[in-house]
């Protein structure tokens, strides 16, 4: 077994793909937070809190941005279920990467003065499609857009490995910690580049 793959798992579950998707999703989420109105394109729990804050401040644009992002993310998740039902191919996940690729290419050309409630929901839709399509790393469930679940799974697996002496948890602990570390590094790099 190499550091990035194991032949007994599908290519869509490889560590290298999970790493790339986790890095890109976190980078995109950090971009929308830092550059597009402090709204998370993937972190919908945060958007519920930001929506409540905007509501308390009577900030209609902030409420609209968070609400449309939440709706778009939900529609992206629903689209994957529908797509998977009708596309009978082993490669259906590959097609689910196209929305976020095209969206990110297009957003790169959108001027900063375009209201965020037009831009962020489209990005959230693409991230939801990516997130729902790729949800396993080497046979284990993971999340490529959110950090908390991967951290929790890593700590639980390390605990079982060290304290419960369950040696089978080593691979899970390493995979989840690897994804969590990647997630932290991308956010740190993005925040440093903003301060320059």
XYZ file of N, CA, C and O in Angstrom:
784
model
N 0.841 -1.181 0.000
C 0.000 0.000 0.000
C 0.881 1.237 0.000
O 1.724 1.415 0.860
N 0.685 2.139 -0.955
C 1.434 3.373 -1.029
C 0.782 4.464 -0.190
O -0.288 4.293 0.370
N 1.445 5.599 -0.132
C 0.903 6.696 0.665
C -0.375 7.266 0.051
O -1.236 7.770 0.752
N -0.520 7.179 -1.262
C -1.663 7.798 -1.903
C -2.703 6.840 -2.451
O -3.749 7.250 -2.893
N -2.453 5.562 -2.469
C -3.452 4.661 -3.044
C -3.269 3.236 -2.555
O -2.225 2.872 -2.046
N -4.304 2.480 -2.768
C -4.286 1.057 -2.457
C -5.114 0.401 -3.546
O -6.238 0.813 -3.811
N -4.586 -0.612 -4.177
C -5.223 -1.221 -5.336
C -6.577 -1.868 -5.031
O -7.370 -2.113 -5.924
N -6.875 -2.153 -3.767
C -8.136 -2.815 -3.464
C -9.327 -1.855 -3.399
O -10.451 -2.287 -3.244
N -9.085 -0.548 -3.542
C -10.163 0.436 -3.512
C -10.368 1.047 -4.889
O -9.474 1.066 -5.722
N -11.556 1.581 -5.099
C -11.860 2.254 -6.361
C -11.017 3.514 -6.503
O -10.666 4.135 -5.499
N -10.737 3.929 -7.741
C -9.984 5.176 -7.938
C -10.679 6.386 -7.292
O -10.008 7.289 -6.809
N -12.004 6.388 -7.254
C -12.728 7.513 -6.656
C -12.553 7.571 -5.145
O -12.931 8.551 -4.511
N -11.951 6.531 -4.539
C -11.727 6.494 -3.097
C -10.247 6.662 -2.753
O -9.847 6.476 -1.608
N -9.425 7.018 -3.734
C -7.987 7.092 -3.490
C -7.631 8.262 -2.582
O -8.317 9.286 -2.540
N -6.551 8.091 -1.874
C -6.082 9.133 -0.952
C -5.668 10.389 -1.714
O -5.922 11.502 -1.253
N -5.032 10.232 -2.864
C -4.590 11.410 -3.625
C -5.797 12.217 -4.105
O -5.785 13.447 -4.042
N -6.847 11.561 -4.570
C -8.048 12.279 -5.005
C -8.729 12.932 -3.808
O -9.144 14.094 -3.883
N -8.836 12.221 -2.698
C -9.449 12.801 -1.497
C -8.667 14.023 -1.032
O -9.256 15.036 -0.638
N -7.346 13.955 -1.114
C -6.503 15.083 -0.729
C -6.751 16.280 -1.644
O -6.923 17.408 -1.175
N -6.773 16.040 -2.942
C -6.995 17.130 -3.898
C -8.379 17.755 -3.717
O -8.520 18.985 -3.732
N -9.405 16.934 -3.540
C -10.757 17.462 -3.366
C -10.896 18.220 -2.052
O -11.553 19.268 -2.000
N -10.280 17.706 -0.990
C -10.332 18.381 0.300
C -9.612 19.721 0.235
O -10.109 20.731 0.731
N -8.452 19.743 -0.386
C -7.703 20.988 -0.520
C -8.494 22.010 -1.329
O -8.645 23.154 -0.916
N -9.011 21.591 -2.480
C -9.714 22.552 -3.336
C -11.014 23.039 -2.694
O -11.338 24.226 -2.769
N -11.750 22.158 -2.045
C -13.006 22.578 -1.405
C -12.731 23.572 -0.284
O -13.440 24.577 -0.147
N -11.719 23.320 0.507
C -11.372 24.252 1.580
C -10.883 25.580 1.057
O -11.198 26.638 1.600
N -10.102 25.535 -0.019
C -9.620 26.772 -0.626
C -10.795 27.594 -1.148
O -10.860 28.806 -0.926
N -11.719 26.943 -1.825
C -12.891 27.646 -2.368
C -13.742 28.208 -1.236
O -14.220 29.349 -1.307
N -13.939 27.436 -0.175
C -14.716 27.900 0.974
C -14.040 29.114 1.622
O -14.706 30.092 1.969
N -12.729 29.047 1.778
C -11.990 30.179 2.348
C -12.078 31.399 1.423
O -12.224 32.533 1.897
N -11.995 31.187 0.118
C -12.126 32.291 -0.847
C -13.472 32.996 -0.687
O -13.527 34.228 -0.614
N -14.556 32.236 -0.628
C -15.862 32.889 -0.528
C -16.011 33.610 0.808
O -16.646 34.659 0.872
N -15.410 33.076 1.857
C -15.503 33.759 3.149
C -14.687 35.053 3.138
O -15.159 36.100 3.560
N -13.454 34.982 2.645
C -12.556 36.139 2.690
C -12.911 37.184 1.634
O -12.918 38.380 1.907
N -13.237 36.743 0.422
C -13.431 37.665 -0.693
C -14.890 37.931 -1.067
O -15.170 38.881 -1.791
N -15.805 37.094 -0.617
C -17.188 37.201 -1.081
C -18.190 37.316 0.064
O -19.116 36.521 0.185
N -17.997 38.298 0.910
C -19.023 38.650 1.872
C -19.119 37.782 3.107
O -20.192 37.684 3.702
N -18.029 37.150 3.510
C -18.020 36.327 4.720
C -19.122 35.267 4.717
O -19.761 35.016 5.735
N -19.308 34.654 3.560
C -20.257 33.548 3.425
C -19.478 32.310 3.030
O -18.603 32.361 2.174
N -19.800 31.189 3.665
C -19.133 29.925 3.367
C -19.880 29.211 2.246
O -21.092 29.044 2.311
N -19.154 28.798 1.239
C -19.801 28.091 0.132
C -20.104 26.644 0.489
O -21.008 26.038 -0.068
N -19.374 26.072 1.436
C -19.604 24.676 1.819
C -20.146 24.543 3.241
O -20.932 23.654 3.507
N -19.726 25.389 4.141
C -20.089 25.268 5.554
C -21.454 25.847 5.863
O -21.568 26.983 6.311
N -22.488 25.053 5.668
C -23.847 25.562 5.832
C -24.222 25.816 7.289
O -25.057 26.669 7.571
N -23.606 25.126 8.226
C -23.869 25.409 9.634
C -23.431 26.835 9.960
O -24.147 27.579 10.635
N -22.261 27.204 9.475
C -21.786 28.582 9.658
C -22.719 29.589 9.011
O -22.963 30.668 9.556
N -23.253 29.249 7.850
C -24.161 30.175 7.174
C -25.459 30.385 7.933
O -26.039 31.460 7.882
N -25.924 29.369 8.641
C -27.122 29.540 9.463
C -26.836 30.565 10.563
O -27.647 31.464 10.830
N -25.660 30.479 11.168
C -25.267 31.443 12.204
C -25.107 32.832 11.599
O -25.583 33.830 12.158
N -24.454 32.918 10.439
C -24.278 34.210 9.778
C -25.620 34.803 9.340
O -25.805 36.013 9.366
N -26.552 33.940 8.927
C -27.890 34.395 8.558
C -28.572 35.023 9.773
O -29.165 36.098 9.677
N -28.490 34.345 10.915
C -29.108 34.871 12.140
C -28.487 36.208 12.533
O -29.204 37.138 12.946
N -27.179 36.332 12.385
C -26.498 37.588 12.690
C -26.952 38.693 11.731
O -27.215 39.826 12.158
N -27.031 38.359 10.447
C -27.501 39.351 9.464
C -28.946 39.754 9.742
O -29.318 40.925 9.612
N -29.760 38.798 10.147
C -31.152 39.073 10.498
C -31.225 40.034 11.682
O -31.983 41.007 11.677
N -30.407 39.769 12.705
C -30.389 40.631 13.893
C -29.924 42.048 13.556
O -30.376 43.013 14.169
N -29.031 42.155 12.570
C -28.504 43.460 12.152
C -29.341 44.107 11.052
O -28.949 45.153 10.527
N -30.435 43.490 10.669
C -31.304 43.970 9.578
C -30.528 44.118 8.266
O -30.771 45.028 7.485
N -29.596 43.203 8.040
C -28.749 43.205 6.849
C -29.407 42.302 5.796
O -29.164 41.091 5.765
N -30.227 42.886 4.944
C -30.988 42.124 3.951
C -30.060 41.424 2.964
O -30.262 40.253 2.643
N -29.028 42.139 2.486
C -28.096 41.525 1.522
C -27.388 40.332 2.148
O -27.215 39.296 1.497
N -26.979 40.420 3.424
C -26.329 39.309 4.107
C -27.266 38.128 4.276
O -26.872 36.975 4.104
N -28.533 38.419 4.612
C -29.519 37.349 4.750
C -29.750 36.670 3.407
O -29.806 35.443 3.333
N -29.880 37.464 2.356
C -30.115 36.922 1.010
C -28.937 36.054 0.570
O -29.130 34.960 0.022
N -27.725 36.530 0.827
C -26.529 35.777 0.444
C -26.492 34.417 1.131
O -26.264 33.387 0.495
N -26.755 34.370 2.446
C -26.702 33.097 3.184
C -27.856 32.182 2.803
O -27.673 30.977 2.641
N -29.061 32.735 2.656
C -30.230 31.911 2.321
C -30.095 31.294 0.927
O -30.354 30.105 0.743
N -29.675 32.091 -0.052
C -29.535 31.543 -1.409
C -28.404 30.528 -1.482
O -28.482 29.558 -2.230
N -27.354 30.735 -0.680
C -26.257 29.769 -0.638
C -26.732 28.443 -0.060
O -26.421 27.368 -0.587
N -27.498 28.507 1.008
C -28.047 27.299 1.635
C -28.950 26.540 0.659
O -28.847 25.320 0.509
N -29.810 27.269 -0.036
C -30.722 26.646 -1.010
C -29.938 26.026 -2.163
O -30.211 24.897 -2.588
N -28.942 26.753 -2.675
C -28.143 26.242 -3.795
C -27.373 24.984 -3.392
O -27.282 24.030 -4.176
N -26.815 24.974 -2.179
C -26.094 23.788 -1.699
C -27.050 22.597 -1.624
O -26.712 21.493 -2.053
N -28.240 22.829 -1.113
C -29.240 21.764 -1.017
C -29.611 21.231 -2.393
O -29.715 20.018 -2.602
N -29.798 22.136 -3.360
C -30.135 21.709 -4.729
C -28.997 20.897 -5.351
O -29.245 19.935 -6.087
N -27.763 21.263 -5.060
C -26.621 20.493 -5.557
C -26.610 19.074 -5.020
O -26.348 18.111 -5.749
N -26.931 18.919 -3.739
C -27.002 17.580 -3.141
C -28.118 16.757 -3.784
O -27.942 15.570 -4.082
N -29.256 17.400 -4.017
C -30.382 16.702 -4.646
C -30.056 16.287 -6.079
O -30.435 15.200 -6.516
N -29.334 17.142 -6.800
C -28.970 16.833 -8.178
C -28.118 15.572 -8.257
O -28.303 14.750 -9.154
N -27.213 15.394 -7.318
C -26.351 14.202 -7.334
C -27.191 12.938 -7.171
O -26.972 11.943 -7.859
N -28.164 12.977 -6.260
C -29.044 11.817 -6.087
C -29.808 11.498 -7.347
O -29.920 10.338 -7.753
N -30.308 12.526 -8.005
C -31.049 12.346 -9.260
C -30.120 11.847 -10.368
O -30.456 10.920 -11.104
N -28.951 12.453 -10.469
C -27.980 12.079 -11.490
C -27.557 10.621 -11.328
O -27.514 9.856 -12.287
N -27.268 10.231 -10.093
C -26.833 8.863 -9.822
C -27.941 7.850 -10.151
O -27.660 6.737 -10.575
N -29.172 8.252 -9.970
C -30.289 7.352 -10.262
C -30.386 7.049 -11.759
O -30.660 5.925 -12.158
N -30.135 8.036 -12.608
C -30.352 7.869 -14.043
C -29.090 7.587 -14.851
O -29.182 7.101 -15.970
N -27.936 7.906 -14.340
C -26.696 7.644 -15.075
C -26.137 6.315 -14.588
O -25.680 6.199 -13.462
N -26.186 5.337 -15.445
C -25.740 3.980 -15.096
C -24.344 3.740 -15.660
O -24.155 3.050 -16.637
N -23.385 4.379 -15.013
C -21.996 4.250 -15.430
C -21.130 4.187 -14.184
O -21.456 4.775 -13.151
N -20.023 3.460 -14.292
C -19.078 3.432 -13.182
C -18.339 4.753 -13.031
O -17.679 4.987 -12.025
N -18.471 5.610 -14.029
C -17.732 6.868 -14.043
C -18.629 8.073 -13.808
O -18.268 9.189 -14.153
N -19.786 7.883 -13.180
C -20.713 8.990 -12.977
C -20.096 10.098 -12.124
O -20.414 11.274 -12.312
N -19.186 9.760 -11.224
C -18.573 10.777 -10.360
C -17.723 11.762 -11.157
O -17.626 12.926 -10.798
N -17.103 11.289 -12.216
C -16.278 12.175 -13.040
C -17.128 13.310 -13.596
O -16.717 14.476 -13.581
N -18.321 12.999 -14.047
C -19.216 14.025 -14.583
C -19.608 15.032 -13.506
O -19.880 16.197 -13.809
N -19.612 14.602 -12.267
C -19.988 15.493 -11.161
C -18.886 16.480 -10.793
O -19.121 17.401 -10.009
N -17.696 16.328 -11.350
C -16.640 17.310 -11.132
C -16.754 18.503 -12.079
O -16.247 19.578 -11.793
N -17.432 18.310 -13.213
C -17.529 19.386 -14.199
C -18.194 20.650 -13.671
O -17.712 21.750 -13.955
N -19.282 20.564 -12.899
C -19.881 21.818 -12.429
C -18.915 22.706 -11.651
O -18.790 23.896 -11.955
N -18.196 22.160 -10.685
C -17.301 23.005 -9.885
C -16.125 23.500 -10.720
O -15.664 24.639 -10.537
N -15.653 22.706 -11.658
C -14.566 23.162 -12.529
C -14.994 24.348 -13.379
O -14.303 25.374 -13.438
N -16.137 24.238 -14.032
C -16.631 25.330 -14.877
C -17.029 26.554 -14.056
O -16.784 27.691 -14.461
N -17.611 26.319 -12.895
C -18.004 27.436 -12.026
C -16.773 28.218 -11.576
O -16.746 29.451 -11.638
N -15.743 27.509 -11.126
C -14.533 28.190 -10.670
C -13.838 28.939 -11.807
O -13.331 30.048 -11.608
N -13.824 28.350 -12.987
C -13.249 29.059 -14.141
C -14.035 30.330 -14.437
O -13.457 31.381 -14.698
N -15.340 30.230 -14.387
C -16.186 31.401 -14.654
C -16.080 32.465 -13.579
O -15.998 33.663 -13.880
N -16.055 32.059 -12.309
C -15.994 33.018 -11.204
C -14.695 33.814 -11.244
O -14.665 34.976 -10.842
N -13.655 33.222 -11.768
C -12.391 33.935 -11.900
C -12.494 35.178 -12.762
O -11.682 36.095 -12.631
N -13.484 35.240 -13.618
C -13.670 36.384 -14.502
C -14.785 37.329 -14.043
O -15.052 38.325 -14.690
N -15.425 37.009 -12.942
C -16.516 37.843 -12.429
C -15.923 38.988 -11.619
O -15.151 38.751 -10.691
N -16.276 40.232 -11.967
C -15.735 41.374 -11.216
C -16.161 41.344 -9.744
O -17.229 40.831 -9.401
N -15.339 41.910 -8.891
C -15.591 41.921 -7.450
C -16.863 42.704 -7.104
O -17.489 42.447 -6.079
N -17.279 43.634 -7.970
C -18.454 44.455 -7.659
C -19.785 43.751 -7.951
O -20.846 44.287 -7.642
N -19.748 42.538 -8.521
C -20.971 41.759 -8.709
C -21.433 41.305 -7.332
O -20.631 40.775 -6.559
N -22.707 41.513 -6.994
C -23.176 41.137 -5.646
C -22.894 39.672 -5.319
O -23.050 38.782 -6.155
N -22.493 39.446 -4.078
C -22.119 38.110 -3.626
C -23.265 37.114 -3.707
O -23.041 35.931 -3.904
N -24.509 37.569 -3.562
C -25.633 36.637 -3.621
C -25.872 36.102 -5.028
O -26.698 35.227 -5.219
N -25.142 36.617 -6.022
C -25.156 36.006 -7.358
C -24.026 34.992 -7.518
O -24.148 34.039 -8.279
N -22.920 35.219 -6.829
C -21.712 34.421 -7.035
C -21.630 33.223 -6.089
O -21.432 32.085 -6.525
N -21.768 33.459 -4.795
C -21.533 32.410 -3.795
C -22.508 31.233 -3.932
O -22.081 30.082 -3.832
N -23.796 31.457 -4.176
C -24.692 30.301 -4.325
C -24.308 29.368 -5.473
O -24.441 28.149 -5.354
N -23.813 29.935 -6.553
C -23.392 29.101 -7.686
C -22.203 28.233 -7.278
O -22.146 27.048 -7.591
N -21.272 28.827 -6.541
C -20.123 28.070 -6.055
C -20.586 26.984 -5.081
O -20.122 25.841 -5.133
N -21.525 27.335 -4.197
C -22.043 26.366 -3.218
C -22.704 25.187 -3.926
O -22.554 24.035 -3.500
N -23.408 25.453 -4.990
C -24.045 24.392 -5.774
C -22.977 23.413 -6.282
O -23.099 22.197 -6.125
N -21.913 23.944 -6.888
C -20.842 23.096 -7.411
C -20.132 22.307 -6.330
O -19.816 21.128 -6.516
N -19.886 22.940 -5.177
C -19.237 22.215 -4.076
C -20.135 21.122 -3.513
O -19.650 20.065 -3.107
N -21.433 21.361 -3.489
C -22.360 20.327 -3.001
C -22.330 19.115 -3.921
O -22.338 17.967 -3.451
N -22.279 19.354 -5.224
C -22.213 18.246 -6.183
C -20.926 17.452 -5.959
O -20.936 16.221 -5.906
N -19.808 18.160 -5.818
C -18.524 17.489 -5.559
C -18.588 16.723 -4.240
O -18.182 15.564 -4.163
N -19.093 17.350 -3.207
C -19.117 16.762 -1.880
C -19.957 15.490 -1.816
O -19.566 14.514 -1.202
N -21.110 15.514 -2.444
C -21.998 14.343 -2.412
C -21.482 13.215 -3.305
O -21.784 12.053 -3.066
N -20.705 13.539 -4.311
C -20.223 12.532 -5.258
C -19.010 11.767 -4.745
O -18.812 10.607 -5.105
N -18.196 12.419 -3.954
C -16.966 11.803 -3.445
C -17.027 11.810 -1.927
O -16.754 12.828 -1.293
N -17.394 10.690 -1.357
C -17.616 10.645 0.091
C -16.891 9.486 0.775
O -17.180 9.178 1.924
N -15.943 8.865 0.079
C -15.184 7.774 0.690
C -13.705 7.922 0.384
O -13.322 8.338 -0.706
N -12.900 7.555 1.378
C -11.454 7.452 1.199
C -11.070 6.050 1.660
O -11.296 5.691 2.816
N -10.589 5.262 0.736
C -10.186 3.877 0.995
C -11.259 3.102 1.759
O -10.987 2.437 2.748
N -12.487 3.233 1.294
C -13.605 2.487 1.854
C -14.263 3.110 3.072
O -15.292 2.635 3.533
N -13.707 4.202 3.588
C -14.252 4.848 4.783
C -14.899 6.180 4.408
O -14.376 6.918 3.575
N -16.027 6.475 5.034
C -16.698 7.728 4.760
C -15.883 8.917 5.230
O -15.208 8.869 6.250
N -15.903 9.990 4.443
C -15.231 11.233 4.826
C -15.963 12.386 4.157
O -16.872 12.198 3.356
N -15.575 13.588 4.508
C -16.187 14.767 3.939
C -15.090 15.646 3.366
O -14.183 16.039 4.095
N -15.177 15.967 2.078
C -14.105 16.738 1.459
C -14.301 18.242 1.575
O -13.468 19.010 1.129
N -15.401 18.686 2.179
C -15.635 20.123 2.299
C -15.622 20.622 3.736
O -15.503 21.807 3.961
N -15.756 19.768 4.695
C -15.828 20.183 6.089
C -14.715 19.528 6.877
O -14.390 18.369 6.665
N -14.180 20.231 7.830
C -13.040 19.747 8.591
C -13.444 19.008 9.860
O -12.794 18.043 10.250
N -14.496 19.426 10.515
C -14.849 18.908 11.839
C -15.033 17.392 11.849
O -14.512 16.704 12.727
N -15.771 16.852 10.897
C -16.015 15.413 10.858
C -14.743 14.614 10.668
O -14.555 13.562 11.287
N -13.839 15.112 9.821
C -12.581 14.408 9.596
C -11.698 14.445 10.847
O -11.038 13.457 11.174
N -11.689 15.571 11.565
C -10.938 15.650 12.816
C -11.510 14.670 13.842
O -10.767 13.924 14.486
N -12.830 14.661 13.986
C -13.472 13.754 14.941
C -13.132 12.305 14.622
O -12.735 11.533 15.502
N -13.245 11.922 13.361
C -12.968 10.534 12.982
C -11.507 10.173 13.220
O -11.194 9.049 13.603
N -10.603 11.129 12.994
C -9.186 10.874 13.235
C -8.922 10.638 14.715
O -8.239 9.672 15.086
N -9.449 11.503 15.567
C -9.203 11.368 17.006
C -9.823 10.081 17.548
O -9.205 9.367 18.343
N -11.031 9.750 17.085
C -11.678 8.511 17.524
C -10.846 7.293 17.084
O -10.628 6.360 17.861
N -10.357 7.313 15.850
C -9.551 6.194 15.353
C -8.218 6.101 16.091
O -7.771 4.999 16.445
N -7.554 7.247 16.339
C -6.293 7.216 17.095
C -6.541 6.692 18.505
O -5.729 5.940 19.051
N -7.650 7.116 19.112
C -7.980 6.634 20.463
C -8.172 5.125 20.482
O -7.667 4.429 21.375
N -8.908 4.613 19.493
C -9.120 3.159 19.410
C -7.798 2.438 19.171
O -7.555 1.356 19.718
N -6.932 3.049 18.376
C -5.639 2.444 18.062
C -4.730 2.389 19.298
O -4.155 1.360 19.612
N -4.606 3.529 19.988
C -3.689 3.591 21.122
C -4.284 3.036 22.418
O -3.631 2.279 23.122
N -5.497 3.442 22.741
C -6.066 3.078 24.037
C -6.840 1.771 24.000
O -6.851 1.028 24.968
N -7.517 1.515 22.867
C -8.273 0.271 22.738
C -7.462 -0.838 22.121
O -7.938 -1.948 21.962
N -6.240 -0.495 21.718
C -5.327 -1.437 21.090
C -5.941 -2.125 19.876
O -5.710 -3.293 19.617
N -6.745 -1.359 19.124
C -7.357 -1.857 17.889
C -6.465 -1.429 16.728
O -6.598 -0.342 16.182
N -5.541 -2.276 16.368
C -4.544 -1.956 15.340
C -5.168 -1.730 13.960
O -4.569 -1.095 13.106
N -6.390 -2.211 13.759
C -7.054 -2.013 12.466
C -7.452 -0.549 12.246
O -7.765 -0.157 11.131
N -7.419 0.267 13.278
C -7.807 1.676 13.165
C -6.673 2.582 12.682
O -6.896 3.764 12.430
N -5.478 2.026 12.543
C -4.332 2.842 12.143
C -4.555 3.527 10.794
O -4.297 4.720 10.651
N -4.998 2.797 9.799
C -5.193 3.373 8.468
C -6.234 4.489 8.508
O -6.049 5.542 7.902
N -7.332 4.284 9.215
C -8.369 5.317 9.330
C -7.798 6.553 10.017
O -8.026 7.688 9.576
N -7.059 6.351 11.093
C -6.487 7.474 11.833
C -5.551 8.294 10.941
O -5.611 9.525 10.932
N -4.706 7.610 10.187
C -3.763 8.297 9.300
C -4.510 9.048 8.194
O -4.221 10.217 7.920
N -5.478 8.398 7.557
C -6.221 9.044 6.472
C -6.941 10.305 6.941
O -6.849 11.358 6.323
N -7.670 10.204 8.039
C -8.426 11.353 8.509
C -7.521 12.467 9.014
O -7.792 13.646 8.787
N -6.419 12.122 9.674
C -5.492 13.151 10.140
C -4.817 13.820 8.945
O -4.597 15.031 8.958
N -4.507 13.047 7.918
C -3.909 13.598 6.704
C -4.851 14.631 6.088
O -4.441 15.736 5.733
N -6.141 14.286 5.965
C -7.117 15.210 5.391
C -7.290 16.449 6.259
O -7.412 17.566 5.753
N -7.300 16.270 7.558
C -7.439 17.407 8.461
C -6.239 18.337 8.341
O -6.383 19.561 8.291
N -5.040 17.777 8.274
C -3.826 18.578 8.148
C -3.823 19.355 6.838
O -3.470 20.537 6.814
N -4.225 18.713 5.753
C -4.325 19.392 4.461
C -5.288 20.561 4.567
O -5.040 21.655 4.067
N -6.403 20.343 5.227
C -7.420 21.374 5.393
C -6.863 22.577 6.150
O -7.097 23.722 5.774
N -6.121 22.345 7.221
C -5.539 23.445 7.996
C -4.504 24.210 7.186
O -4.463 25.433 7.225
N -3.666 23.491 6.450
C -2.615 24.136 5.665
C -3.178 25.054 4.601
O -2.672 26.145 4.399
N -4.238 24.633 3.918
C -4.767 25.473 2.848
C -5.383 26.745 3.405
O -5.257 27.808 2.840
N -6.065 26.655 4.557
C -6.669 27.839 5.165
C -5.598 28.800 5.662
O -5.713 30.006 5.535
N -4.520 28.253 6.227
C -3.430 29.081 6.727
C -2.752 29.829 5.566
O -2.522 31.015 5.635
N -2.500 29.124 4.474
C -1.856 29.756 3.321
C -2.721 30.848 2.731
O -2.251 31.904 2.351
N -4.034 30.604 2.647
C -4.952 31.596 2.085
C -5.011 32.825 2.987
O -5.010 33.953 2.511
N -5.035 32.658 4.301
C -5.111 33.805 5.204
C -3.811 34.597 5.162
O -3.823 35.819 5.249
N -2.652 33.932 5.003
C -1.390 34.660 4.871
C -1.357 35.452 3.579
O -0.883 36.573 3.558
N -1.858 34.891 2.486
C -1.826 35.600 1.209
C -2.729 36.819 1.238
O -2.472 37.808 0.588
N -3.788 36.801 2.042
C -4.670 37.958 2.155
C -3.984 39.085 2.915
O -4.198 40.265 2.639
N -3.144 38.746 3.884
C -2.482 39.750 4.709
C -1.309 40.420 4.014
O -0.798 41.407 4.498
N -0.869 39.870 2.911
C 0.301 40.447 2.201
C -0.106 41.641 1.368
O -1.152 41.829 0.913
